[in-house]
PDB file of C-alpha atoms in Angstrom:
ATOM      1  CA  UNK A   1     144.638 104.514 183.705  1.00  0.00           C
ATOM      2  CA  UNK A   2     144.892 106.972 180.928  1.00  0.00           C
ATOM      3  CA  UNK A   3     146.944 109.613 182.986  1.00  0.00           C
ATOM      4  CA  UNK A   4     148.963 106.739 184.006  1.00  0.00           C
ATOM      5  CA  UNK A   5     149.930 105.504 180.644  1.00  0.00           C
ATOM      6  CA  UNK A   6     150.957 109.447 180.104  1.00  0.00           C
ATOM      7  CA  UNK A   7     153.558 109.288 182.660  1.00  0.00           C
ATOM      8  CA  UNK A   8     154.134 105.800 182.920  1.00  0.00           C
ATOM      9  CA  UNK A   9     157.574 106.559 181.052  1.00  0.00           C
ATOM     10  CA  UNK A  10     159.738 103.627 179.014  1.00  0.00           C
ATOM     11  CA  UNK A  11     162.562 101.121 179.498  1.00  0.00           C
ATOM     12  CA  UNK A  12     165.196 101.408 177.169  1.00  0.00           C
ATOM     13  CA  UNK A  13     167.915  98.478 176.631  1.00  0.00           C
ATOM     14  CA  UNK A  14     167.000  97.600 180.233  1.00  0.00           C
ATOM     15  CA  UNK A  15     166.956 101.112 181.912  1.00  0.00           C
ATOM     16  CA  UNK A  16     163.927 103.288 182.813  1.00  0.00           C
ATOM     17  CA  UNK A  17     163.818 106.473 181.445  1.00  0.00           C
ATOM     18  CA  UNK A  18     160.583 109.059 182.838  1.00  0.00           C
ATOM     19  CA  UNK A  19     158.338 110.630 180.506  1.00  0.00           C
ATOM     20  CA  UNK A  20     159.393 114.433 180.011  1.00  0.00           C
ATOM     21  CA  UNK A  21     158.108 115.135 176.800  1.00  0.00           C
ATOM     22  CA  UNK A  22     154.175 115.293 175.984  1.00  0.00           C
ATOM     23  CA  UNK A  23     152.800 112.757 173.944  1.00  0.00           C
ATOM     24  CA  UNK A  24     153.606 113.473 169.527  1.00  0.00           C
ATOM     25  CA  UNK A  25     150.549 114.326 167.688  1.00  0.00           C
ATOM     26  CA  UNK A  26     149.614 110.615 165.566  1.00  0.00           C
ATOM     27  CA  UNK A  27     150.971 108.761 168.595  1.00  0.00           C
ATOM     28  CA  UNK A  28     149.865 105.392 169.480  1.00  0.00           C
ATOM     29  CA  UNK A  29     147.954 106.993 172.785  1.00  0.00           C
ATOM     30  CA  UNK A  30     146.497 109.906 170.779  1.00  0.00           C
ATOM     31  CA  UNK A  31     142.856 108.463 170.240  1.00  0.00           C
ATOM     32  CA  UNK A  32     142.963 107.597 173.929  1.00  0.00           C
ATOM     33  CA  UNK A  33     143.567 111.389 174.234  1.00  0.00           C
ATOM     34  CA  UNK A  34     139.642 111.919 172.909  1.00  0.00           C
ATOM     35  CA  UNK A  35     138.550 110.036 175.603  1.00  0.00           C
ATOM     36  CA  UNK A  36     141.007 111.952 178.344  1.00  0.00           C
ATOM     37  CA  UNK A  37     139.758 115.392 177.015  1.00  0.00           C
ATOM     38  CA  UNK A  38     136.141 114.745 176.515  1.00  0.00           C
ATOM     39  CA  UNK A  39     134.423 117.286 178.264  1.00  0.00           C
ATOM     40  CA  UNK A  40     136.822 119.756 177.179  1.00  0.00           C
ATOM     41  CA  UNK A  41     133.818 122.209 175.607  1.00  0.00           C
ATOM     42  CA  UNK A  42     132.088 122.511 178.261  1.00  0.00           C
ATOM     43  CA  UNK A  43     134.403 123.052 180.961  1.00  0.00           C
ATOM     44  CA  UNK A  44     135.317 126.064 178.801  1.00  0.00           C
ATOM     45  CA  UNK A  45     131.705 127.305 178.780  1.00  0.00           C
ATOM     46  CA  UNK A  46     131.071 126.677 175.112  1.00  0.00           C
ATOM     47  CA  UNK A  47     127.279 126.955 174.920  1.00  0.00           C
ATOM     48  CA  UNK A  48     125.036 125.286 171.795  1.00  0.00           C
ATOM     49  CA  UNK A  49     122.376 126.055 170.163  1.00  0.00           C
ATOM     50  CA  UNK A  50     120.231 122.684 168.502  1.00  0.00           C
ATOM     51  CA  UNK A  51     119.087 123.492 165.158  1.00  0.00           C
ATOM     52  CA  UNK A  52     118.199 120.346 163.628  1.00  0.00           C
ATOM     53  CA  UNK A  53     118.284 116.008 164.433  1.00  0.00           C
ATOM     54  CA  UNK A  54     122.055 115.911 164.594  1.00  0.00           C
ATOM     55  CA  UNK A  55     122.945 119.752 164.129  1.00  0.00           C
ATOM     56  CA  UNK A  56     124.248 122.461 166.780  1.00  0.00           C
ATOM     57  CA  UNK A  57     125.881 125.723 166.538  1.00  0.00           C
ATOM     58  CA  UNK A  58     127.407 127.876 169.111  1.00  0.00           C
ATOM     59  CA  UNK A  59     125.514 130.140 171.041  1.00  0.00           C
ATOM     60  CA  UNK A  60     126.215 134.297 170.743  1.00  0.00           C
ATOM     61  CA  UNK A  61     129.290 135.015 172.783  1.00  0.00           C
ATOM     62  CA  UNK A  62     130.205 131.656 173.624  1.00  0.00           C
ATOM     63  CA  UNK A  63     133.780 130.172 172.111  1.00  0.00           C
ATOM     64  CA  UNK A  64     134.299 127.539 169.972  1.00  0.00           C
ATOM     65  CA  UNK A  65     136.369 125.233 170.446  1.00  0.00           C
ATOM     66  CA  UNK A  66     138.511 123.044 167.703  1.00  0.00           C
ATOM     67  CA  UNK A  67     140.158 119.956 168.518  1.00  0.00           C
ATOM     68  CA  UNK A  68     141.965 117.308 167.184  1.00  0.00           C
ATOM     69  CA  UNK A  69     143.865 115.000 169.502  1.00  0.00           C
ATOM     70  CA  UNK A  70     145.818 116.829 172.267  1.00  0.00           C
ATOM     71  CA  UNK A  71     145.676 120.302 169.415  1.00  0.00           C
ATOM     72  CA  UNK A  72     143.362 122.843 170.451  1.00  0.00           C
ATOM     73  CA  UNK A  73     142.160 126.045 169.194  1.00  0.00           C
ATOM     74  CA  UNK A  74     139.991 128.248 170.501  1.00  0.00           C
ATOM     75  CA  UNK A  75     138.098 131.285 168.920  1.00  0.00           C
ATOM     76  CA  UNK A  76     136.875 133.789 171.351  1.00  0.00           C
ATOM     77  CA  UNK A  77     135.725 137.101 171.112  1.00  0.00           C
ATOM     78  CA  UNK A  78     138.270 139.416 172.654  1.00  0.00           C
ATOM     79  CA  UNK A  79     141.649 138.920 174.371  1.00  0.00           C
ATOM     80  CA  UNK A  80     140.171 139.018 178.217  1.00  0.00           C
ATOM     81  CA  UNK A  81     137.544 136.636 176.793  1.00  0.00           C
ATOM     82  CA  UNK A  82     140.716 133.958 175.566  1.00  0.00           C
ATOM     83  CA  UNK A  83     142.857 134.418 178.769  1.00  0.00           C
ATOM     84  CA  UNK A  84     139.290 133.654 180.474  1.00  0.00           C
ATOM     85  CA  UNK A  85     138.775 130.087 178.706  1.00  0.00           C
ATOM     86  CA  UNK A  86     142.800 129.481 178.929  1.00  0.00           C
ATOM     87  CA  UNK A  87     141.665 130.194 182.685  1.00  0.00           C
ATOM     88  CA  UNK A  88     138.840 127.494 183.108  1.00  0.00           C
ATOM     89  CA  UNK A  89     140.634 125.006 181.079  1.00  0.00           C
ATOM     90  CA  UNK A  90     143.618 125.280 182.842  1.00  0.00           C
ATOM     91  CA  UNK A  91     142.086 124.065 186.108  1.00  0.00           C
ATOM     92  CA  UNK A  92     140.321 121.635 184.270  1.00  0.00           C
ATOM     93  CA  UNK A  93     143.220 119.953 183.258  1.00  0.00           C
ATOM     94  CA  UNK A  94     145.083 120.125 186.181  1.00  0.00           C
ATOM     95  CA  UNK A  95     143.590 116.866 188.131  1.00  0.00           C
ATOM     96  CA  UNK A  96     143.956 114.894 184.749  1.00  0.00           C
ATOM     97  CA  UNK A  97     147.874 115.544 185.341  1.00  0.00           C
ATOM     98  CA  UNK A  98     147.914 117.673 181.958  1.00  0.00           C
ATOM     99  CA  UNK A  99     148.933 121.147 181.656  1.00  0.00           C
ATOM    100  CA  UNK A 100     149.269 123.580 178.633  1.00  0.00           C
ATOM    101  CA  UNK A 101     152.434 123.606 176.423  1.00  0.00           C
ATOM    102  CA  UNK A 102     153.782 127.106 177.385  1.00  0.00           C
ATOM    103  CA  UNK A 103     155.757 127.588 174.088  1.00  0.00           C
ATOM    104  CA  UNK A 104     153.201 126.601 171.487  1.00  0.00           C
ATOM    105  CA  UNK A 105     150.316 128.384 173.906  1.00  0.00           C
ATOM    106  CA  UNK A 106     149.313 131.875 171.965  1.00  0.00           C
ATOM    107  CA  UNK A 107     146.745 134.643 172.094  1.00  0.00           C
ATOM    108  CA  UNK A 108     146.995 136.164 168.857  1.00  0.00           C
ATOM    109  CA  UNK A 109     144.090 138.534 166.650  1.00  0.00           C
ATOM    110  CA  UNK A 110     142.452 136.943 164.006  1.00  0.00           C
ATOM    111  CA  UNK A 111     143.756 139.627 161.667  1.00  0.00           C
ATOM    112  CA  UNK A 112     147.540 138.172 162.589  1.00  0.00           C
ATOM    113  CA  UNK A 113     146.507 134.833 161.449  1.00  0.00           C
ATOM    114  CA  UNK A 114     146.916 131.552 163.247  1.00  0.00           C
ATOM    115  CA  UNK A 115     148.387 128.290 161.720  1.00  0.00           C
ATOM    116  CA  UNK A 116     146.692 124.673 162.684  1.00  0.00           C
ATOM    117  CA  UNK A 117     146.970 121.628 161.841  1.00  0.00           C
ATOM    118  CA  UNK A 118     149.026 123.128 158.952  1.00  0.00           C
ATOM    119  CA  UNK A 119     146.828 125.054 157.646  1.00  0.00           C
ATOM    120  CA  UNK A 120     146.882 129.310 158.151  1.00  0.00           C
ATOM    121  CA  UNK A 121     143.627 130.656 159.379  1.00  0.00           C
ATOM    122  CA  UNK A 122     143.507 134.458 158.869  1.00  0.00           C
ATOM    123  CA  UNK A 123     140.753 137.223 158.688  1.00  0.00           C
ATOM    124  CA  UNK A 124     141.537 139.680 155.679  1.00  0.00           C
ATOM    125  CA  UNK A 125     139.350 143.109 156.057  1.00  0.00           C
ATOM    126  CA  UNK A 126     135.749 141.229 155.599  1.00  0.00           C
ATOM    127  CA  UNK A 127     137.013 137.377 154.496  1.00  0.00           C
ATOM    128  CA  UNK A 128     138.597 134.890 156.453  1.00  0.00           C
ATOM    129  CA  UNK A 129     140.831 132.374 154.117  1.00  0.00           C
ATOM    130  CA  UNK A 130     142.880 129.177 155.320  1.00  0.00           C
ATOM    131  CA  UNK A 131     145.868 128.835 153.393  1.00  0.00           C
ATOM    132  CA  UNK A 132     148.657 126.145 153.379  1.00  0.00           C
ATOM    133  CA  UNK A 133     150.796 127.665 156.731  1.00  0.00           C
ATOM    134  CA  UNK A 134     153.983 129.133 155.310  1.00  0.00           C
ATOM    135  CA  UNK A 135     155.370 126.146 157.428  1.00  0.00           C
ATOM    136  CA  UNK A 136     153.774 123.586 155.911  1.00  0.00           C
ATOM    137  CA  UNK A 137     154.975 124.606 152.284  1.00  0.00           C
ATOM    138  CA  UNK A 138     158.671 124.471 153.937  1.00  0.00           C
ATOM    139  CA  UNK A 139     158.549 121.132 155.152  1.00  0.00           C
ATOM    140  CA  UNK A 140     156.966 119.838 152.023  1.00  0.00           C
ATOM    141  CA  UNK A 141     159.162 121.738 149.553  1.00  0.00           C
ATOM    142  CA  UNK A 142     162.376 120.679 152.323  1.00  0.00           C
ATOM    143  CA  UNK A 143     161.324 116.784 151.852  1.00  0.00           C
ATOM    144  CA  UNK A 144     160.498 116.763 147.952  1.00  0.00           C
ATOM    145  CA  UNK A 145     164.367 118.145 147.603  1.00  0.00           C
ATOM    146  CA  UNK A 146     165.299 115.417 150.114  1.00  0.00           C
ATOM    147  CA  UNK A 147     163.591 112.574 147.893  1.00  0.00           C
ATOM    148  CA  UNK A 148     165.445 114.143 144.665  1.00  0.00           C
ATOM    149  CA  UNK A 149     168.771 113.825 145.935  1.00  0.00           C
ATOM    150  CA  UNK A 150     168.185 110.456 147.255  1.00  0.00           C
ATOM    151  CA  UNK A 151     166.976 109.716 143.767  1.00  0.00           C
ATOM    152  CA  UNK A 152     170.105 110.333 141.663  1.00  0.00           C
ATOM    153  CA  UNK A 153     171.263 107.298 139.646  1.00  0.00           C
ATOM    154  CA  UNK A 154     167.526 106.174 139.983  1.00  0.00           C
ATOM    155  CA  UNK A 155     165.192 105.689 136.649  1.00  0.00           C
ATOM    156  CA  UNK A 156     162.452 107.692 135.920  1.00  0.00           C
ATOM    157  CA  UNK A 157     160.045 105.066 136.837  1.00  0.00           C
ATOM    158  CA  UNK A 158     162.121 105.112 140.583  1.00  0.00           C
ATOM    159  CA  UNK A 159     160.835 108.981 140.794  1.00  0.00           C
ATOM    160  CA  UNK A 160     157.192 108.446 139.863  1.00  0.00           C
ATOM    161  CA  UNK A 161     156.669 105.870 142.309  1.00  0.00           C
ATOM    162  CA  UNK A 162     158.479 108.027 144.799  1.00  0.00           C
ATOM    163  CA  UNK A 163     157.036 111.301 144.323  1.00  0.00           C
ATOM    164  CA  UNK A 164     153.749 110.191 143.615  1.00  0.00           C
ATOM    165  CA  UNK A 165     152.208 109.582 146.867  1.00  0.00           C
ATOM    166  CA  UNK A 166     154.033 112.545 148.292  1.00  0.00           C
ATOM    167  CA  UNK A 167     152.509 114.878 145.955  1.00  0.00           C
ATOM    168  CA  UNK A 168     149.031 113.367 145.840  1.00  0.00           C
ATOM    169  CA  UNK A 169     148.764 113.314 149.353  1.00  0.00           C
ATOM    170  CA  UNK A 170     149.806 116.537 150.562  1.00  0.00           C
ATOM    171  CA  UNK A 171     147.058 117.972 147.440  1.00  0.00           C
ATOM    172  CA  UNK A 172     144.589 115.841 148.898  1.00  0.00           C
ATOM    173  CA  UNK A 173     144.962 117.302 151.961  1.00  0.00           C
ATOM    174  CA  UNK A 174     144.910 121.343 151.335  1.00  0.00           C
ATOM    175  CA  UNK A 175     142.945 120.854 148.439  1.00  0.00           C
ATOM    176  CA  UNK A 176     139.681 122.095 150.514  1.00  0.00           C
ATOM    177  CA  UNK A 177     141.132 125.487 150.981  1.00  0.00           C
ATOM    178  CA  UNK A 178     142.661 128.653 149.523  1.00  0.00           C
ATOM    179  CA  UNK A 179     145.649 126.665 148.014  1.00  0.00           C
ATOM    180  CA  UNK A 180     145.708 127.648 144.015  1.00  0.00           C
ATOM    181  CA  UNK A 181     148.892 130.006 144.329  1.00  0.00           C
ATOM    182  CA  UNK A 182     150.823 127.827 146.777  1.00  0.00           C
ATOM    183  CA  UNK A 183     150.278 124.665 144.114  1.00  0.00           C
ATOM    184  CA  UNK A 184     150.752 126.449 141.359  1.00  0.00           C
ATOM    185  CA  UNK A 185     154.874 127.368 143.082  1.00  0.00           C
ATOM    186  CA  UNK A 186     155.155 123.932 144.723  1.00  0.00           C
ATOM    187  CA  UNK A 187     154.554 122.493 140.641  1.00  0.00           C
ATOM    188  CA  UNK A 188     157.211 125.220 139.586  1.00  0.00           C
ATOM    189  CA  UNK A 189     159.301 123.670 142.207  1.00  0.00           C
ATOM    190  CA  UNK A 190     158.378 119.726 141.417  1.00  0.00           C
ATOM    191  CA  UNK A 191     159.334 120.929 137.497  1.00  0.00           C
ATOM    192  CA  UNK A 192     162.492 122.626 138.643  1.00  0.00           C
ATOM    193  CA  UNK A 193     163.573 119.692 140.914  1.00  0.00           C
ATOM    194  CA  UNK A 194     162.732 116.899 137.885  1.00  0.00           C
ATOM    195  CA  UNK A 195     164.571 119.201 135.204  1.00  0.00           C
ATOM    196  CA  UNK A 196     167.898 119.191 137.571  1.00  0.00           C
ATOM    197  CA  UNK A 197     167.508 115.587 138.263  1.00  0.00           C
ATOM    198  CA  UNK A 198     167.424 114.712 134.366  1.00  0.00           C
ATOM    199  CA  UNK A 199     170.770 116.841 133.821  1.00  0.00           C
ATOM    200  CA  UNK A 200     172.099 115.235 136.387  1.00  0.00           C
ATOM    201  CA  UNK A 201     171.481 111.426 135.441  1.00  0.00           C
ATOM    202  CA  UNK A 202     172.513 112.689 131.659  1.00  0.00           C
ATOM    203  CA  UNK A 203     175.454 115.347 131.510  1.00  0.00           C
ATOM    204  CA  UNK A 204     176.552 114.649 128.283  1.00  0.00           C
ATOM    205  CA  UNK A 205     172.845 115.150 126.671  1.00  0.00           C
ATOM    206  CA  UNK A 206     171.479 118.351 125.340  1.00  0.00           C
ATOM    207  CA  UNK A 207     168.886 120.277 126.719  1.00  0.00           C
ATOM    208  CA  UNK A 208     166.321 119.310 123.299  1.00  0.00           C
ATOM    209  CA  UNK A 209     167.369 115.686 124.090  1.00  0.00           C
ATOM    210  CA  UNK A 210     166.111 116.066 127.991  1.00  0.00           C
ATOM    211  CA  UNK A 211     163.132 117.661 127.019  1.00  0.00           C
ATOM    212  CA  UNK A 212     161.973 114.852 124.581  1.00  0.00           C
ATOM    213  CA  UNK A 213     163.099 112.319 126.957  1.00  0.00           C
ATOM    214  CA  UNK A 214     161.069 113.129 130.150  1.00  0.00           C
ATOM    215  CA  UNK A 215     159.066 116.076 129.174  1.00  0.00           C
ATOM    216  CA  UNK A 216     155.581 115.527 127.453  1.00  0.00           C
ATOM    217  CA  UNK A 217     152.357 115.567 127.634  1.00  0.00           C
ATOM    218  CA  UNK A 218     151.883 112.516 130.126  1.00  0.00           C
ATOM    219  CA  UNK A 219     148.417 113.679 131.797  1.00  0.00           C
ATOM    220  CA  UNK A 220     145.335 114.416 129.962  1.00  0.00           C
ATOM    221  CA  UNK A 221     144.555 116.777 132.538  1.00  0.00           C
ATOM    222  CA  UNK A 222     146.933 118.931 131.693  1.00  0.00           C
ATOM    223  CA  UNK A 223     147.267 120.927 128.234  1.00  0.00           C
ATOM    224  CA  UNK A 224     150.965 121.463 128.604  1.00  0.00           C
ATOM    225  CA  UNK A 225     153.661 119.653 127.606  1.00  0.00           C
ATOM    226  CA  UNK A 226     155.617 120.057 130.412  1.00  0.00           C
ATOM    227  CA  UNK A 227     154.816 117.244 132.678  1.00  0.00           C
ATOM    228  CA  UNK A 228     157.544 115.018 133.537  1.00  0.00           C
ATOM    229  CA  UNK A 229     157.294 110.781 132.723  1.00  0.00           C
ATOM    230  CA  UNK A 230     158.821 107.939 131.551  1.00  0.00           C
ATOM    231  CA  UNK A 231     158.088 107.311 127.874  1.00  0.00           C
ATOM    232  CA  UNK A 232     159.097 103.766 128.527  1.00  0.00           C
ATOM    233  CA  UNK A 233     155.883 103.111 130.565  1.00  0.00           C
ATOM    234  CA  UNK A 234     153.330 106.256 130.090  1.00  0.00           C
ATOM    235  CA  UNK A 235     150.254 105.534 128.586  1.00  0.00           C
ATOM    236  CA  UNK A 236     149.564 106.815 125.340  1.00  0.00           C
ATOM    237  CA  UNK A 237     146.864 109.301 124.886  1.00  0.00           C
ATOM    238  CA  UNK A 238     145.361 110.768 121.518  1.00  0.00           C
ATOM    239  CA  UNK A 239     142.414 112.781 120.519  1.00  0.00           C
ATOM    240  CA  UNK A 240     140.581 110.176 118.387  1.00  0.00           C
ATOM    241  CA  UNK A 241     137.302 109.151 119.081  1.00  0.00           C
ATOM    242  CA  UNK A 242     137.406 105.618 120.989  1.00  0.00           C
ATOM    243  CA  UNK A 243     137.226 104.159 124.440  1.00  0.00           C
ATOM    244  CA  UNK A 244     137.168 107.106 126.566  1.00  0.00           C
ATOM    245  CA  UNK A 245     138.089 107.497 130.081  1.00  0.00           C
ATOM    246  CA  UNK A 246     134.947 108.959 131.801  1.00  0.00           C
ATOM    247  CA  UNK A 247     135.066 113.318 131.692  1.00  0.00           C
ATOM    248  CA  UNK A 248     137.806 113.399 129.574  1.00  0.00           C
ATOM    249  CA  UNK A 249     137.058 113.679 125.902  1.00  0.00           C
ATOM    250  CA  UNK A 250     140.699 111.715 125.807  1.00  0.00           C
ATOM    251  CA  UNK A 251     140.814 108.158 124.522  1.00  0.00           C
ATOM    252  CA  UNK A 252     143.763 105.386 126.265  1.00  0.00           C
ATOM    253  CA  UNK A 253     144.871 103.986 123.170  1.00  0.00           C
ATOM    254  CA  UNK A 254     147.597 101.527 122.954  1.00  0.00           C
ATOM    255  CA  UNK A 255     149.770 103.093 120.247  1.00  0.00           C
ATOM    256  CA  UNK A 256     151.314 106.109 119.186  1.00  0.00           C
ATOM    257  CA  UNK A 257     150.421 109.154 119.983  1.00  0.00           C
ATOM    258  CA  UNK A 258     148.166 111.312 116.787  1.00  0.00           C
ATOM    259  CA  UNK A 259     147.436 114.583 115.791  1.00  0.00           C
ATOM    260  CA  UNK A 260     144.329 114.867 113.981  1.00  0.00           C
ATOM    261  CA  UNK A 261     144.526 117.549 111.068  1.00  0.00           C
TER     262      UNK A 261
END
């Protein structure tokens, strides 16, 4: 039924149209694609090793397989090795009317890097880091611009509750790796893109005007004053003692901000 519903193809305003494409990555059929592909690791002779209730690792020269949906990668331990597994799964796909996507198929080194799920895995002499894939950054830096520009003649408040989500969930989501460097540009870029969206919305205001206006400390997180807000609706935060929020040694007090002496 599964390999059915792969080719079953679609009707458009009343005409048929066959499936040519593979099935997007998030699709509705994707978790089907689990069940499709289970027995995936062993047809390409991944071997375990139990070493606890619930706990396996891979046996000495076998590969190890990743997966998540129809995305696959597999580590192996030399290039014959790889074309070997590519081999046995190959066949093993075949009577479940899948086949490999030629184009996005690659045997690379370790030492070249390989990007997944967004994320760069590469060895470096004795240390293997996963970055943010240089393509990842693009498409996120790409659709922060896009937001922007949609933005203009929008309030400040309009651009929080815009950017917000983007930001937090894209950090949320390389957050677990080696991403310090590639945050620390994207937040150049978030300031850049802000600062051009405030001269835009006020041309006839001075740059010491903008800066006041949207600039500030707005996060207690942070111990610059370069985060951008709306001083309409941001909290108020000051460093007397009071209700605190919990790890900060900040209090949310509902009036202006202080400076003790």
């Amino acid at each position: 039924m599964i390999a059915a519903w792969l080719r079953a193809g679609v009707i458009d305003q009343g005409r048929f149209a066959p499936t040519e494409d593979g099935s997007p990555q998030g699709g509705v059929i994707s978790p089907l694609l689990i069940v499709a592909l289970h027995g995936m690791e062993q047809a390409a002779g991944v071997r375990y090793i139990r070493t606890g209730t619930n706990a396996e690792t891979a046996r000495p020269g076998s590969p190890v397989l990743i997966r998540y949906a129809d995305d696959l990668l597999a580590l192996c331990h030399s290039r014959e090795h790889a074309q070997q597994v590519k081999a046995r799964l190959t066949e093993w796909l075949r009577p479940r009317g899948l086949v490999f996507n030629e184009d996005k198929t690659r045997i690379v080194h370790l030492e070249d890097g390989v990007d997944f799920l967004g994320f760069n895995i590469r060895r470096y002499r004795n240390r293997l880091l996963i970055k943010p894939s240089k393509a990842a950054v693009k498409r996120i830096r790409a659709r922060l611009t896009t937001e922007m520009r949609a933005l203009r003649g929008h309030n400040a408040q309009m651009v929080l509750i815009r950017l917000n989500p983007i930001i937090r969930g894209w950090s949320a989501y390389y957050r677990h790796c080696v991403s310090a460097r590639v945050f620390n540009a994207l937040d150049n870029h978030v300031w850049k893109l802000t600062d051009k969206w405030a001269r835009f919305t006020h041309p006839h205001k001075g740059r010491r005007w903008i800066v006041s206006r949207y600039f500030g400390a707005f996060h207690p997180s942070r111990r610059d004053r370069w985060v951008f807000g709306d001083r309409d609706t941001a909290p108020t935060w000051s460093s007397s003692p009071g209700r605190r929020s919990p790890g900060t040694p900040w209090s949310r007090a509902g009036r202006p901000r202080t400076t003790l002496p």
